[in-house]
Amino acid sequence: MNPDRSVGYETTDASVRGVLIGAAAVALGVAASLAVAFLFIRPFDRRTEPERSFVHGQGEERPLESDWRAVRAETRAHLEGYGWVDRRAGLARIPIDRAMAIMAAQGRPIGGDRP
């Protein structure tokens, strides 16, 4: 077939069969790439380690959850308890509710508005 180059545009239609074969080849290539990536990545997936998973349902407590509970308990103790920050300087920690009550009694603003 000798195309007429003076027309300036494509004079024949695209092959539907060729387009469908090309689309199927791309879809198969993507599926194969995902399968290979999954097979290579799976051994390195750290979420499969038991110490990194959370408790689901009524299962036993895992180390990650117990660590989180310990951090929350320590934070709560700092916010709600008394203690020394620097004994030599006379700097102590008091419960946050008590500190807010003292600030309010002195007429000082509580929150983000600092003078």
Short mmCIF file of the C-alpha atoms (twelve columns), coordinates in Angstrom:
data_MODEL
# 
_entry.id   MODEL 
# 
loop_
_atom_site.group_PDB 
_atom_site.id 
_atom_site.type_symbol 
_atom_site.label_atom_id 
_atom_site.label_alt_id 
_atom_site.label_comp_id 
_atom_site.label_asym_id 
_atom_site.label_seq_id 
_atom_site.Cartn_x 
_atom_site.Cartn_y 
_atom_site.Cartn_z 
_atom_site.pdbx_PDB_model_num 
ATOM 1   C CA . MET A 1   0.000  0.000   0.000  1 
ATOM 2   C CA . ASN A 2   1.425  3.357   -1.013 1 
ATOM 3   C CA . PRO A 3   0.027  6.153   1.200  1 
ATOM 4   C CA . ASP A 4   -0.687 9.536   -0.337 1 
ATOM 5   C CA . ARG A 5   1.485  11.983  1.654  1 
ATOM 6   C CA . SER A 6   -0.270 15.084  0.296  1 
ATOM 7   C CA . VAL A 7   -3.437 14.509  2.387  1 
ATOM 8   C CA . GLY A 8   -1.833 15.652  5.733  1 
ATOM 9   C CA . TYR A 9   -3.586 13.222  8.081  1 
ATOM 10  C CA . GLU A 10  -3.932 9.487   8.674  1 
ATOM 11  C CA . THR A 11  -6.224 7.989   6.061  1 
ATOM 12  C CA . THR A 12  -6.581 4.549   7.681  1 
ATOM 13  C CA . ASP A 13  -8.092 3.496   11.003 1 
ATOM 14  C CA . ALA A 14  -6.082 1.964   13.827 1 
ATOM 15  C CA . SER A 15  -6.314 -1.779  14.083 1 
ATOM 16  C CA . VAL A 16  -8.720 -2.681  16.893 1 
ATOM 17  C CA . ARG A 17  -7.060 -6.055  17.205 1 
ATOM 18  C CA . GLY A 18  -3.629 -4.446  17.560 1 
ATOM 19  C CA . VAL A 19  -4.869 -1.985  20.212 1 
ATOM 20  C CA . LEU A 20  -6.497 -4.799  22.236 1 
ATOM 21  C CA . ILE A 21  -3.374 -6.968  22.033 1 
ATOM 22  C CA . GLY A 22  -1.231 -4.015  23.146 1 
ATOM 23  C CA . ALA A 23  -3.545 -3.229  26.087 1 
ATOM 24  C CA . ALA A 24  -3.573 -6.876  27.152 1 
ATOM 25  C CA . ALA A 25  0.232  -7.005  26.974 1 
ATOM 26  C CA . VAL A 26  0.528  -3.906  29.167 1 
ATOM 27  C CA . ALA A 27  -1.983 -5.309  31.703 1 
ATOM 28  C CA . LEU A 28  -0.128 -8.629  31.863 1 
ATOM 29  C CA . GLY A 29  3.202  -6.836  32.255 1 
ATOM 30  C CA . VAL A 30  1.871  -4.742  35.160 1 
ATOM 31  C CA . ALA A 31  0.368  -7.826  36.852 1 
ATOM 32  C CA . ALA A 32  3.613  -9.761  36.443 1 
ATOM 33  C CA . SER A 33  5.656  -6.844  37.814 1 
ATOM 34  C CA . LEU A 34  3.410  -6.575  40.886 1 
ATOM 35  C CA . ALA A 35  3.637  -10.314 41.508 1 
ATOM 36  C CA . VAL A 36  7.438  -10.307 41.271 1 
ATOM 37  C CA . ALA A 37  7.699  -7.216  43.520 1 
ATOM 38  C CA . PHE A 38  5.427  -8.851  46.100 1 
ATOM 39  C CA . LEU A 39  7.520  -12.030 46.107 1 
ATOM 40  C CA . PHE A 40  10.769 -10.093 46.564 1 
ATOM 41  C CA . ILE A 41  9.459  -7.650  49.192 1 
ATOM 42  C CA . ARG A 42  7.530  -10.130 51.334 1 
ATOM 43  C CA . PRO A 43  10.592 -11.567 53.185 1 
ATOM 44  C CA . PHE A 44  11.668 -8.035  54.181 1 
ATOM 45  C CA . ASP A 45  8.253  -6.862  55.396 1 
ATOM 46  C CA . ARG A 46  8.806  -5.985  59.072 1 
ATOM 47  C CA . ARG A 47  5.094  -5.889  59.848 1 
ATOM 48  C CA . THR A 48  5.073  -9.693  59.785 1 
ATOM 49  C CA . GLU A 49  7.237  -9.812  62.942 1 
ATOM 50  C CA . PRO A 50  5.091  -10.682 65.969 1 
ATOM 51  C CA . GLU A 51  6.652  -8.028  68.209 1 
ATOM 52  C CA . ARG A 52  5.482  -5.267  65.889 1 
ATOM 53  C CA . SER A 53  1.827  -6.244  65.722 1 
ATOM 54  C CA . PHE A 54  -0.989 -5.021  67.936 1 
ATOM 55  C CA . VAL A 55  -3.482 -7.020  69.950 1 
ATOM 56  C CA . HIS A 56  -6.542 -7.979  67.931 1 
ATOM 57  C CA . GLY A 57  -9.619 -9.180  69.714 1 
ATOM 58  C CA . GLN A 58  -8.855 -11.034 72.931 1 
ATOM 59  C CA . GLY A 59  -5.277 -12.051 72.079 1 
ATOM 60  C CA . GLU A 60  -2.278 -11.610 74.295 1 
ATOM 61  C CA . GLU A 61  -0.567 -8.266  74.766 1 
ATOM 62  C CA . ARG A 62  2.363  -7.695  72.429 1 
ATOM 63  C CA . PRO A 63  5.560  -5.788  73.333 1 
ATOM 64  C CA . LEU A 64  4.650  -2.766  71.196 1 
ATOM 65  C CA . GLU A 65  1.378  -2.262  73.042 1 
ATOM 66  C CA . SER A 66  2.976  -2.725  76.471 1 
ATOM 67  C CA . ASP A 67  5.679  -0.184  75.539 1 
ATOM 68  C CA . TRP A 68  2.983  2.292   74.527 1 
ATOM 69  C CA . ARG A 69  1.160  1.734   77.817 1 
ATOM 70  C CA . ALA A 70  4.399  2.366   79.736 1 
ATOM 71  C CA . VAL A 71  5.031  5.623   77.866 1 
ATOM 72  C CA . ARG A 72  1.469  6.800   78.535 1 
ATOM 73  C CA . ALA A 73  1.762  5.924   82.236 1 
ATOM 74  C CA . GLU A 74  5.057  7.819   82.530 1 
ATOM 75  C CA . THR A 75  3.588  10.850  80.771 1 
ATOM 76  C CA . ARG A 76  0.529  10.800  83.020 1 
ATOM 77  C CA . ALA A 77  2.772  10.574  86.121 1 
ATOM 78  C CA . HIS A 78  4.682  13.674  84.973 1 
ATOM 79  C CA . LEU A 79  1.488  15.635  84.320 1 
ATOM 80  C CA . GLU A 80  -0.344 14.567  87.461 1 
ATOM 81  C CA . GLY A 81  2.455  14.168  90.028 1 
ATOM 82  C CA . TYR A 82  4.967  16.119  92.067 1 
ATOM 83  C CA . GLY A 83  8.718  15.849  91.588 1 
ATOM 84  C CA . TRP A 84  11.982 17.691  91.373 1 
ATOM 85  C CA . VAL A 85  13.184 19.035  88.058 1 
ATOM 86  C CA . ASP A 86  16.323 20.637  89.584 1 
ATOM 87  C CA . ARG A 87  16.592 20.332  93.364 1 
ATOM 88  C CA . ARG A 88  19.598 22.709  93.655 1 
ATOM 89  C CA . ALA A 89  17.790 25.449  91.773 1 
ATOM 90  C CA . GLY A 90  14.578 24.795  93.722 1 
ATOM 91  C CA . LEU A 91  12.688 23.937  90.541 1 
ATOM 92  C CA . ALA A 92  9.884  21.442  91.102 1 
ATOM 93  C CA . ARG A 93  7.160  19.866  89.005 1 
ATOM 94  C CA . ILE A 94  3.528  20.061  90.190 1 
ATOM 95  C CA . PRO A 95  0.344  18.544  88.748 1 
ATOM 96  C CA . ILE A 96  -0.922 20.450  85.755 1 
ATOM 97  C CA . ASP A 97  -4.377 20.964  87.287 1 
ATOM 98  C CA . ARG A 98  -2.781 22.549  90.374 1 
ATOM 99  C CA . ALA A 99  -0.569 24.788  88.203 1 
ATOM 100 C CA . MET A 100 -3.588 25.975  86.225 1 
ATOM 101 C CA . ALA A 101 -5.485 26.728  89.448 1 
ATOM 102 C CA . ILE A 102 -2.550 28.774  90.773 1 
ATOM 103 C CA . MET A 103 -2.296 30.693  87.496 1 
ATOM 104 C CA . ALA A 104 -6.030 31.417  87.504 1 
ATOM 105 C CA . ALA A 105 -5.934 32.564  91.128 1 
ATOM 106 C CA . GLN A 106 -3.145 35.001  90.243 1 
ATOM 107 C CA . GLY A 107 -5.192 36.347  87.334 1 
ATOM 108 C CA . ARG A 108 -2.659 35.177  84.755 1 
ATOM 109 C CA . PRO A 109 -3.835 33.884  81.378 1 
ATOM 110 C CA . ILE A 110 -3.964 30.131  80.929 1 
ATOM 111 C CA . GLY A 111 -3.167 28.639  77.545 1 
ATOM 112 C CA . GLY A 112 -1.288 29.930  74.545 1 
ATOM 113 C CA . ASP A 113 -1.763 33.667  75.275 1 
ATOM 114 C CA . ARG A 114 1.449  34.744  76.970 1 
ATOM 115 C CA . PRO A 115 2.116  38.346  77.982 1 
# 
